[in-house]
Coordinates of C-alpha atoms in Angstrom, one line a residue:
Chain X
X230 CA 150.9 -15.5 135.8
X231 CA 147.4 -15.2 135.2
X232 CA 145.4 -12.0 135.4
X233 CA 141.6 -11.2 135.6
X234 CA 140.2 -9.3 132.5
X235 CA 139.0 -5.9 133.6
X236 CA 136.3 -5.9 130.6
X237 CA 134.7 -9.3 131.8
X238 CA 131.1 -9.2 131.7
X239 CA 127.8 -11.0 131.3
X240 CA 126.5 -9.5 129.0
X241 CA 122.1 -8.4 130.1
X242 CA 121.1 -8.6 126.6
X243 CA 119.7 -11.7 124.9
X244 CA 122.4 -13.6 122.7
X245 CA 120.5 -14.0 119.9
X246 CA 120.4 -10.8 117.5
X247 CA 117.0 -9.6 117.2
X248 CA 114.8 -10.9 113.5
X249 CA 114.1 -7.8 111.0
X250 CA 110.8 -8.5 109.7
X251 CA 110.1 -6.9 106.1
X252 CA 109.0 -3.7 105.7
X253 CA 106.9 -1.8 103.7
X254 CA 108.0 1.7 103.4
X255 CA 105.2 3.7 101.7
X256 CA 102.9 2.0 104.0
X257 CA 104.2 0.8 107.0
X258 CA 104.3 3.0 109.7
X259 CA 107.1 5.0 110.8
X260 CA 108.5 6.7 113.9
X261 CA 110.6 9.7 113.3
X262 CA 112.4 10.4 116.8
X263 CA 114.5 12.9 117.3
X264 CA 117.4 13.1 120.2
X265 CA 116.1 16.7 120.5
X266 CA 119.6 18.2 119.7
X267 CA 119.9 21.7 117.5
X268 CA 118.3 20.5 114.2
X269 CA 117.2 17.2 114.8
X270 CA 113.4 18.1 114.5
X271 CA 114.4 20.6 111.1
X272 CA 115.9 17.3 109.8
X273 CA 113.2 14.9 110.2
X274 CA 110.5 17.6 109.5
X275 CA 112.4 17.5 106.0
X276 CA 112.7 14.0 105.6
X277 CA 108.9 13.7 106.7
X278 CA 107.6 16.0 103.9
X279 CA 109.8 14.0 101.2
X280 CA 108.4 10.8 102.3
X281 CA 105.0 12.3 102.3
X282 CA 105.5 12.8 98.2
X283 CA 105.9 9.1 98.0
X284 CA 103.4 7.6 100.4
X285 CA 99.5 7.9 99.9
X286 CA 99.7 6.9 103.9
X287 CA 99.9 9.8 106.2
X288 CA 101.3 7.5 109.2
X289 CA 104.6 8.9 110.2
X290 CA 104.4 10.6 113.8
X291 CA 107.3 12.9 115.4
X292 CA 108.7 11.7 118.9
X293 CA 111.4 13.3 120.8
X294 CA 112.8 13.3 123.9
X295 CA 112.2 15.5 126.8
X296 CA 116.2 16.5 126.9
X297 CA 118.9 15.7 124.7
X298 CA 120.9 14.6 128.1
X299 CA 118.7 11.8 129.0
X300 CA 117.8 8.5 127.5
X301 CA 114.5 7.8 126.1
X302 CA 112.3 5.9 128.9
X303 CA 111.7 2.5 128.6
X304 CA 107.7 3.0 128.1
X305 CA 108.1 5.8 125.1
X306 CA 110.7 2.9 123.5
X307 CA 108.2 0.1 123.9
X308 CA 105.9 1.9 122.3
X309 CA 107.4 3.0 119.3
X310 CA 108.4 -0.6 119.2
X311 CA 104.3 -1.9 119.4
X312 CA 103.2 1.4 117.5
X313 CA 105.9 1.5 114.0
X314 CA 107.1 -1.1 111.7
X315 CA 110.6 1.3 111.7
X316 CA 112.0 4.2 113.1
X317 CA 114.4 7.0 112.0
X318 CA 116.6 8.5 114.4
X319 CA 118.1 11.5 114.3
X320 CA 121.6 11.5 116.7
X321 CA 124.8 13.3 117.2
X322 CA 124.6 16.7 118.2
Chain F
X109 CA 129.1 7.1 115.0
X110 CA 131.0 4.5 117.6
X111 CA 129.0 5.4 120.6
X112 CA 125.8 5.0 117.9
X113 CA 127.3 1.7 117.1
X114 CA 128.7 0.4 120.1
X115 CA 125.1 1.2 122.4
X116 CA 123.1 -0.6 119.2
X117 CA 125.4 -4.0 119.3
X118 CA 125.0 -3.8 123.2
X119 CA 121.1 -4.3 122.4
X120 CA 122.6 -7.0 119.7
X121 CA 120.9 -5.0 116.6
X122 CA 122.8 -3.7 113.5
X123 CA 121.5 -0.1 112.7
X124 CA 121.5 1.0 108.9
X125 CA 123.6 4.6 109.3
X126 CA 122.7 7.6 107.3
X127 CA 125.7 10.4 108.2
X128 CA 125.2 13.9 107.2
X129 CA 128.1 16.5 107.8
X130 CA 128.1 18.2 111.1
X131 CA 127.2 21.8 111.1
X132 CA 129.8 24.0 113.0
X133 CA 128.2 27.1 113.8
X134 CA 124.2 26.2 113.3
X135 CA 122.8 25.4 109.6
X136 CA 121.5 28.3 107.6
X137 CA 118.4 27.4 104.8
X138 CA 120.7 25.9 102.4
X139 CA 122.7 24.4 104.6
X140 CA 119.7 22.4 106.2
X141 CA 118.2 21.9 102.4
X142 CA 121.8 19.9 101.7
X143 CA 121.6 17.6 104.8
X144 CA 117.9 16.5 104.4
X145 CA 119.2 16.0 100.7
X146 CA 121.8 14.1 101.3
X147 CA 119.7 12.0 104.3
X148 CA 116.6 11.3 102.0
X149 CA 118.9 10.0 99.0
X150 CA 120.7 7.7 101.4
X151 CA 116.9 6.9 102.9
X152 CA 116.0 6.0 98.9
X153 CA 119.0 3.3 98.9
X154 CA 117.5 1.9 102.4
X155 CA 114.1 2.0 101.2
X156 CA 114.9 0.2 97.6
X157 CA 117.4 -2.1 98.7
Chain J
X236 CA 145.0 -6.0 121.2
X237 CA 143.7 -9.1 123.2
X238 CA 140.4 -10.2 122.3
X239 CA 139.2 -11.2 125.6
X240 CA 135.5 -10.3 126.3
X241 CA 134.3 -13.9 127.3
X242 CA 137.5 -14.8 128.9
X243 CA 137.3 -13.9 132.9
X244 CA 141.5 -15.1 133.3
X245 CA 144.4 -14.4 130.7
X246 CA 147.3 -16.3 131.4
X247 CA 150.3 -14.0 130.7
X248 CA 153.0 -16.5 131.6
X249 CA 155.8 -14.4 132.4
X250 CA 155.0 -10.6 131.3
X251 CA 157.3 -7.7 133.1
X252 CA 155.1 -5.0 134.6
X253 CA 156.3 -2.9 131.8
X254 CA 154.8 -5.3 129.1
X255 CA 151.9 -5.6 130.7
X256 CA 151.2 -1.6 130.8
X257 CA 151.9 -1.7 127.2
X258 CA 149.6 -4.5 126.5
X259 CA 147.0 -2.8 128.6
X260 CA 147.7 0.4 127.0
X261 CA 147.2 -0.7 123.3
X262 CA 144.2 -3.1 124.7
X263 CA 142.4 0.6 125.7
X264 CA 142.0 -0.2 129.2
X265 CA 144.5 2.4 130.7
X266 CA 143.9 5.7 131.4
X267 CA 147.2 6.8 130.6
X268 CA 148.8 6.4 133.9
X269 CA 150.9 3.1 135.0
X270 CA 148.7 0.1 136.0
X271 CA 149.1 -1.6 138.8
X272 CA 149.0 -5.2 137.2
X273 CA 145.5 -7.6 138.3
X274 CA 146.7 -11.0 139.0
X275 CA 144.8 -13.4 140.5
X276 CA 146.3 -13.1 143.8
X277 CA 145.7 -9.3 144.3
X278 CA 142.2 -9.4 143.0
X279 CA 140.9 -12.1 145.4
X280 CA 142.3 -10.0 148.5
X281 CA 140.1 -7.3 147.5
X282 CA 137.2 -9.7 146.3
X283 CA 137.9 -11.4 149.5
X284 CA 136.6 -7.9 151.3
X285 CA 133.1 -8.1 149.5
X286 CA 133.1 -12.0 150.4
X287 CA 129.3 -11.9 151.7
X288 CA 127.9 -9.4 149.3
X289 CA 125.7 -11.5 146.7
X290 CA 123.4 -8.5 144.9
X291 CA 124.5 -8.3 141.5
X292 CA 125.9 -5.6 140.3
X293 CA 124.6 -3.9 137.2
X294 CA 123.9 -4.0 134.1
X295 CA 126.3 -1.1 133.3
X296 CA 125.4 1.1 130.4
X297 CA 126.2 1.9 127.6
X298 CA 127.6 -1.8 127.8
X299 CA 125.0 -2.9 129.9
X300 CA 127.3 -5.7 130.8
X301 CA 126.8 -7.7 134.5
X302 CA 130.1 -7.1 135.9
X303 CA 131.9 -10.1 138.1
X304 CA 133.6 -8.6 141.6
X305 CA 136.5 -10.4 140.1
X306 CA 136.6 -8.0 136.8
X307 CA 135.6 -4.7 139.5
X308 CA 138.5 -5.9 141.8
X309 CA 140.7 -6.0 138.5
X310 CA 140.2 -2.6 137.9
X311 CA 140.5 -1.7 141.7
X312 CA 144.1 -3.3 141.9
X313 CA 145.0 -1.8 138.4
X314 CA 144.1 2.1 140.3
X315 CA 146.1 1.2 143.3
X316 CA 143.7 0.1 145.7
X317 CA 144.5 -1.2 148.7
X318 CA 142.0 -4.6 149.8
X319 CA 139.9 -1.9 152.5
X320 CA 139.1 0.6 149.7
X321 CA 137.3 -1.6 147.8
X322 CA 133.6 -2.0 149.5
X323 CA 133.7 1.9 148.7
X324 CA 134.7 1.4 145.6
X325 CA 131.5 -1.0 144.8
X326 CA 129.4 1.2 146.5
X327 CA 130.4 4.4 144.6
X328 CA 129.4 2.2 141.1
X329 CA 126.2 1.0 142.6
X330 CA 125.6 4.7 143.9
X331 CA 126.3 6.1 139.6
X332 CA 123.5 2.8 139.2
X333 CA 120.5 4.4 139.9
X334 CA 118.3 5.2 137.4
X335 CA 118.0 8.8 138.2
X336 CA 121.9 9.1 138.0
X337 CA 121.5 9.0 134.7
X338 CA 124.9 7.1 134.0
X339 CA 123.8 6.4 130.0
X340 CA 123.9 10.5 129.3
X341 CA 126.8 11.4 131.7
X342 CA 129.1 9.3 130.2
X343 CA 128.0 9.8 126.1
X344 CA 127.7 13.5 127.1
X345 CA 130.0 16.2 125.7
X346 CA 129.8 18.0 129.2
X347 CA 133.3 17.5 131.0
X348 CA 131.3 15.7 133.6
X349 CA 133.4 13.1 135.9
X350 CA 132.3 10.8 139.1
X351 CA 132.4 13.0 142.0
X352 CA 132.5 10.8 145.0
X353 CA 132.4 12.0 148.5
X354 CA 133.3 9.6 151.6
X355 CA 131.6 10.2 155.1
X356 CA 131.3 8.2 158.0
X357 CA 133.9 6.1 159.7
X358 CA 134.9 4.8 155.8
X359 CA 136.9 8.0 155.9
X360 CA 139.5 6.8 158.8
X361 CA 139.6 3.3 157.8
X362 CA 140.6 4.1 154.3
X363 CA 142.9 7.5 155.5
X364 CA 140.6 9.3 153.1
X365 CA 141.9 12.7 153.0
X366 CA 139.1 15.2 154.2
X367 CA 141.3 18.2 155.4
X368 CA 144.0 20.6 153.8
X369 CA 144.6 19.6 149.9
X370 CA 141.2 17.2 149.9
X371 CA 140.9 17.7 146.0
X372 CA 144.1 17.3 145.3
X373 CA 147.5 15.2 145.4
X374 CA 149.2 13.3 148.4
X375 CA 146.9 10.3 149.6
X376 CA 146.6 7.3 148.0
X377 CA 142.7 6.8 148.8
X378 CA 141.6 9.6 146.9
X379 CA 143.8 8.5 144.3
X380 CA 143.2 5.1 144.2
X381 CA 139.0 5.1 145.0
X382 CA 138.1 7.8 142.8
X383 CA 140.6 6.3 140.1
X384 CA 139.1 2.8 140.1
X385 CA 135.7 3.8 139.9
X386 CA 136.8 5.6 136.5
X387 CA 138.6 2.6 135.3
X388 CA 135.6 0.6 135.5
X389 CA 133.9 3.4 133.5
X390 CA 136.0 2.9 130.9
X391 CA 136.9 -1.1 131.0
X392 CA 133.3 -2.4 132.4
X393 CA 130.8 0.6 131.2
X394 CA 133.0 0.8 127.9
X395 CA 133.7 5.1 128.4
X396 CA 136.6 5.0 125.9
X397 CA 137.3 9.0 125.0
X398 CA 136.4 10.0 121.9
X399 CA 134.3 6.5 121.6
X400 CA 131.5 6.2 124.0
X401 CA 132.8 9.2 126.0
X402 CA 132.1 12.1 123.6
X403 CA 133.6 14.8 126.0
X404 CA 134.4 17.7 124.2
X405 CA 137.1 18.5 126.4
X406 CA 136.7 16.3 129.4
X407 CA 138.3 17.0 132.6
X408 CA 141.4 16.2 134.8
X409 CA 138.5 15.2 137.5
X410 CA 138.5 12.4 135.3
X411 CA 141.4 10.6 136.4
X412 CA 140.2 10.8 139.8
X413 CA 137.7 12.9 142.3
X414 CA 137.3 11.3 145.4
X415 CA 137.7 13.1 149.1
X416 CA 135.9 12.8 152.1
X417 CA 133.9 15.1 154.6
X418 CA 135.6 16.8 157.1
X419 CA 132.8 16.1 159.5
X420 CA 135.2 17.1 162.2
X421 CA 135.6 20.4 161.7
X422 CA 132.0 20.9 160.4
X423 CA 129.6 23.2 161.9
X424 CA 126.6 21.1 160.7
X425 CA 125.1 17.3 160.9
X426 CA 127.4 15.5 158.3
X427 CA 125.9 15.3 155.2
X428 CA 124.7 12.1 155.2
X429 CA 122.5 11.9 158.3
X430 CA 121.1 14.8 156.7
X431 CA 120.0 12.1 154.3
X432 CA 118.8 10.1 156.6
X433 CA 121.9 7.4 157.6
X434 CA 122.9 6.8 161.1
X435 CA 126.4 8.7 161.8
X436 CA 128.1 5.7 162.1
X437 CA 126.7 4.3 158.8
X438 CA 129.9 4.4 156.3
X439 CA 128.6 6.3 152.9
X440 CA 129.6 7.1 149.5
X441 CA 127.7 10.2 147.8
X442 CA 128.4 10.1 144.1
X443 CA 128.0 13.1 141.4
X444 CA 128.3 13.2 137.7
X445 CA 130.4 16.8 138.4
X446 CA 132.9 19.6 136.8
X447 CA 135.8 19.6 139.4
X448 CA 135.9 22.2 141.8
X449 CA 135.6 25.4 141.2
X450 CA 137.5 27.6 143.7
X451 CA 135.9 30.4 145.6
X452 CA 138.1 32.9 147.6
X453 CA 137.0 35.2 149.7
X454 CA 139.5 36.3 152.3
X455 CA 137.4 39.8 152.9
X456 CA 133.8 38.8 154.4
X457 CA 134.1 38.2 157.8
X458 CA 130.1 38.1 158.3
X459 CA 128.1 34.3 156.9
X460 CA 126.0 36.9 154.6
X461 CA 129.2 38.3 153.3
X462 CA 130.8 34.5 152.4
X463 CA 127.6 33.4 151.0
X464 CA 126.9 36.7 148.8
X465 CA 130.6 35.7 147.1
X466 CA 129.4 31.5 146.9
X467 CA 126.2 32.5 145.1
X468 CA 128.2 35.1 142.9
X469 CA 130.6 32.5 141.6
X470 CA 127.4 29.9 141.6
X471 CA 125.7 32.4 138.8
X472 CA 127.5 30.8 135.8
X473 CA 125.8 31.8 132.3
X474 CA 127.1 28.9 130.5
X475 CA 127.0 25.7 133.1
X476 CA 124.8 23.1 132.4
X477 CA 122.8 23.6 135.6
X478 CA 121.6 27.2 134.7
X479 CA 119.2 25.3 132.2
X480 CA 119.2 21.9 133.2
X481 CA 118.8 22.9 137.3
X482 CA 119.2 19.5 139.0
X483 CA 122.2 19.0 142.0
X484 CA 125.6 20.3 142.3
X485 CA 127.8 20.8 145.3
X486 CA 128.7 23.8 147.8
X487 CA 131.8 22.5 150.1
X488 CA 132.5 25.1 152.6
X489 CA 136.0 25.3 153.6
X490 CA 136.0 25.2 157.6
X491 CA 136.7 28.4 157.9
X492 CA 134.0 29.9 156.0
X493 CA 131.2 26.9 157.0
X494 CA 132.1 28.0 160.8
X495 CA 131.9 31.6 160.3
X496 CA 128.4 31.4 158.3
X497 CA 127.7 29.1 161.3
X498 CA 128.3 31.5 163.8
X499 CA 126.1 34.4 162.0
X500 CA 122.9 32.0 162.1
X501 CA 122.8 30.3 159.2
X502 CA 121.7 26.5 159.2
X503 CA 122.1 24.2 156.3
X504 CA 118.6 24.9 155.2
X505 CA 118.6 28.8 155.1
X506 CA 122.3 28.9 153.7
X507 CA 120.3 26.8 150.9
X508 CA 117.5 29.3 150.8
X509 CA 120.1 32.4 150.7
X510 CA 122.1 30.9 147.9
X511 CA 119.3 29.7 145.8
X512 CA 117.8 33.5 146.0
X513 CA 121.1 34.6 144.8
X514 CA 122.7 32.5 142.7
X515 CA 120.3 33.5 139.8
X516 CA 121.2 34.9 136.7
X517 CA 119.2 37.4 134.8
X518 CA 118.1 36.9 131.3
X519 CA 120.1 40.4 130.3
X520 CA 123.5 37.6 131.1
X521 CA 122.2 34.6 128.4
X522 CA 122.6 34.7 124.9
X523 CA 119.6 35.1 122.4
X524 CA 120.2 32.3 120.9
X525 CA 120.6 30.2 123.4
X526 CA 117.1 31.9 125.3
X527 CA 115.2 31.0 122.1
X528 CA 117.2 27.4 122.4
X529 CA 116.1 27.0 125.8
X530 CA 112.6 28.1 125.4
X531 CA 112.3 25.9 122.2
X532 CA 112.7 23.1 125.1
X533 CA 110.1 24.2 127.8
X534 CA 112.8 25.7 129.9
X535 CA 111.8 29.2 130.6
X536 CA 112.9 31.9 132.7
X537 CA 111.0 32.6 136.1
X538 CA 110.3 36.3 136.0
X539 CA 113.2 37.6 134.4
X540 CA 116.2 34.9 136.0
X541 CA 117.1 31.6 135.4
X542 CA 118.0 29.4 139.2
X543 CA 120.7 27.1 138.4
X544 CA 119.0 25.1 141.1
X545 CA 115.6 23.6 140.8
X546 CA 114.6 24.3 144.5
X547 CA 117.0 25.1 147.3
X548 CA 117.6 21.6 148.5
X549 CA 118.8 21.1 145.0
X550 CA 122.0 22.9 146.4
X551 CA 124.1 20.3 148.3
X552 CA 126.3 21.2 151.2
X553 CA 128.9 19.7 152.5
X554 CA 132.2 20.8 154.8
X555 CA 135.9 19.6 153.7
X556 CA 139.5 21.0 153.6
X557 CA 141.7 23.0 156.1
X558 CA 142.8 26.3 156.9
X559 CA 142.5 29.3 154.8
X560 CA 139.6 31.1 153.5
X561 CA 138.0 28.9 150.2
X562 CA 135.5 27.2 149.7
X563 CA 133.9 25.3 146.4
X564 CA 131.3 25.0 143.9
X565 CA 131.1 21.8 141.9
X566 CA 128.4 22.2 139.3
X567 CA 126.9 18.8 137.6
X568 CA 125.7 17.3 134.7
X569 CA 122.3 18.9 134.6
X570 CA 120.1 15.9 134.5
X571 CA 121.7 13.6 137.1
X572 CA 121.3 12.9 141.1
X573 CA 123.3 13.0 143.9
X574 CA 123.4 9.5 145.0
X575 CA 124.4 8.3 148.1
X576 CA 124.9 4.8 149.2
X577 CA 126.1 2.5 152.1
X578 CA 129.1 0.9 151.9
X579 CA 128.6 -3.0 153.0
X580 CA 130.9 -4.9 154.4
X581 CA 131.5 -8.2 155.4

């Protein structure tokens, strides 16, 4: 007997995993975006101001989305994607 | 943390975690003081490694 | 657990029905209940009902995998479904695929939110969808079976496993099934979806990212005003997600009420004008945290209430059940549509 897989899919994603280019983390610059839960943006406002004691760079911006209970648009991700060498998320609730 | 996972491997990236406890109840000062703590000494390993 | 992503078949050679719900069970793709089991045989008789439709379907999130009809079917056959529920079944996914459904956050969310789907047209004899007494609940095997596929392929194609990708706090028993059709017979209004704009005979599947029903009994009013000043009572809810979050949720009339309210005047449009003006819930009812939460977001009071719907039309009615005097509010998700789509068939 054969049965069809009720997980099959193709997957819409490229197969190749995506290349990490090096990064320079006291000057590169960096996305903090927040999932706009409770605390998120008291998080990264913290980790912000204890990067800023390491970096001479003042190049790290605050993003968030309009509502915890919806996904970031496509245009604010391909932006932080041209904009920031890396990006710190703050997620869970 | 699976969801986190599972929706990054969908996009075929590996995210670098950093996992602070969850606050039951809201964060007071200190309580808030202790996660960025903890998150910024896990972001030192990141950033040195 | 079989690793079986890239593999569309599994031979199983000769595996009792009760093995296979084991296997399936430890393999994550049940949702608790006894599987019907997919062979090859019963998937193509459902496939075989979808024969000419060639749009893809997909990508689903948060897999964002490109499901085959073959792997859909699967999951069809494993709910119960008989061949002619299937075109309804592909239409109620493609309906939760619009972008403004917002499928991503209603199945990550910790809101008990489940797939709400809603059958009206001629779709609703030719599948024996129950629309009258007991609509929402037990007996028929079309509400069981539709609504239940389409949450199988949550879990098995989307990749909703609870306490995984589905982050529901508590979830829902709506999440095994919710699945009923109109009871455009016994309606007072235009069916609800040529009041979206298909034809009457057009078969449709509405879909919702909802709370199951929420009952509302009012035996007493025997005016529309009355009924509708007890809808919009139980539609003032401090702590759903639509008092912040506005967008849809449902009002189904029982026949009873919907023809008395009918009889008193009311069209759709004013009963969604009357029930927007009262389902509002004054400031005096919310938390101060959670007022200094919202307003942290840009969601602020107007005057001193908060609408738990954006704008009256927000407020979907519809007509389904039998006799007796109760009716229904099904809040939703907050950020979400209603979606309604045709059902093709070939």
């Amino acid at each position: 007997m054969r049965i069809v897989n009720p997980t099959f899919g193709i997957s819409a994603a490229a197969d190749e995993k995506l290349a990490v280019q090096p990064l320079d983390w006291l000057n590169d610059p960096i996305a903090l975006f927040s999932n706009s839960k409770p605390n998120a943006r008291e998080l990264m406002d913290g980790l912000k101001a204890k990067l800023a004691a390491v970096r001479s760079v003042d190049n790290i911006d605050f993003i968030y989305k309009p509502s915890a209970s919806q996904p970031a648009s496509a245009a604010v991700i391909d932006e932080v994607a041209h904009k920031y060498r890396a990006a710190l998320l703050a997620l869970g609730d | 943390m699976p969801l986190v996972l599972a929706q990054a491997r969908a996009r075929k990236l590996e995210p670098k975690l950093i996992v602070v406890q969850h606050p039951v109840g809201g964060l007071n000062a200190e309580e808030l003081v202790e996660r960025i703590d903890t998150a910024y000494e896990a972001l030192s390993g990141i950033m040195t490694a | 657990m079989i690793e079986s992503l890239d593999t569309e078949f599994i031979d199983m050679s000769d595996m009792s029905i009760e093995a296979f719900n084991n296997m399936a069970e430890s393999a994550g793709w049940s949702d608790g209940m006894p599987l019907y089991v997919p062979t090859e045989e019963a998937v193509g008789r459902l496939v075989e009902t979808v024969r000419g439709d060639n749009e893809p379907v997909g990508p689903v999130p948060p897999r964002q995998l490109m499901p085959t009809m073959q792997s859909l079917a699967a999951n069809a056959v494993m709910a119960g479904c008989k061949p002619e529920y299937f075109p309804a079944v592909v239409a109620a996914l493609r309906a939760c695929l619009v972008p403004e459904y917002n499928l991503h956050g209603t199945l990550a969310t910790t809101h008990p939110c489940t797939n709400m789907i809603m059958l009206s047209g001629p779709v609703r004899h030719e599948t024996d969808v129950n629309c009258g007494p007991n609509c929402f609940g037990q007996g028929r095997r079309a509400n069981a079976a539709i609504g239940r596929a389409l949450q199988l392929i949550m879990l098995n194609v989307a990749g909703a496993q609870p306490a995984e990708m589905d982050r529901a706090t508590q979830g829902s028993p709506g999440k095994y099934t919710f699945c009923f059709g109109e009871n455009e017979e016994e309606s007072p209004w235009e069916p609800y979806h040529v009041r979206k704009g298909f034809d009457a005979t057009d078969s449709v599947v509405t879909t919702l990212a909802a709370e199951p029903p929420h009952n509302i009994n009012d035996h007493g009013s025997n005016t529309g005003k009355g009924i509708l000043k007890t809808i919009a009572g139980t539609m003032a809810q401090a702590g759903s997600n639509n008092v912040y979050l506005n967008g849809p949720m449902f009002v189904v009339f029982g026949p009873e009420h919907a023809q008395t309210v009918a009889r008193d005047g009311f069209t759709v449009e004013t009963v969604q004008e009357f029930l927007q003006e009262h389902s509002k819930v004054h400031v005096s009812r919310i938390s101060a945290e959670n007022l200094e939460s919202w307003n942290g977001q840009d969601r602020h009071a107007v005057g001193e209430h908060y609408y738990p719907a954006g704008s009256p039309s927000d407020i979907q009615i519809a007509v389904a059940g039998g006799a007796g005097k109760h009716s229904a509010f099904i809040p939703a998700f907050g950020n979400t549509a209603a979606s309604s789509m045709s059902i093709n068939k070939t």
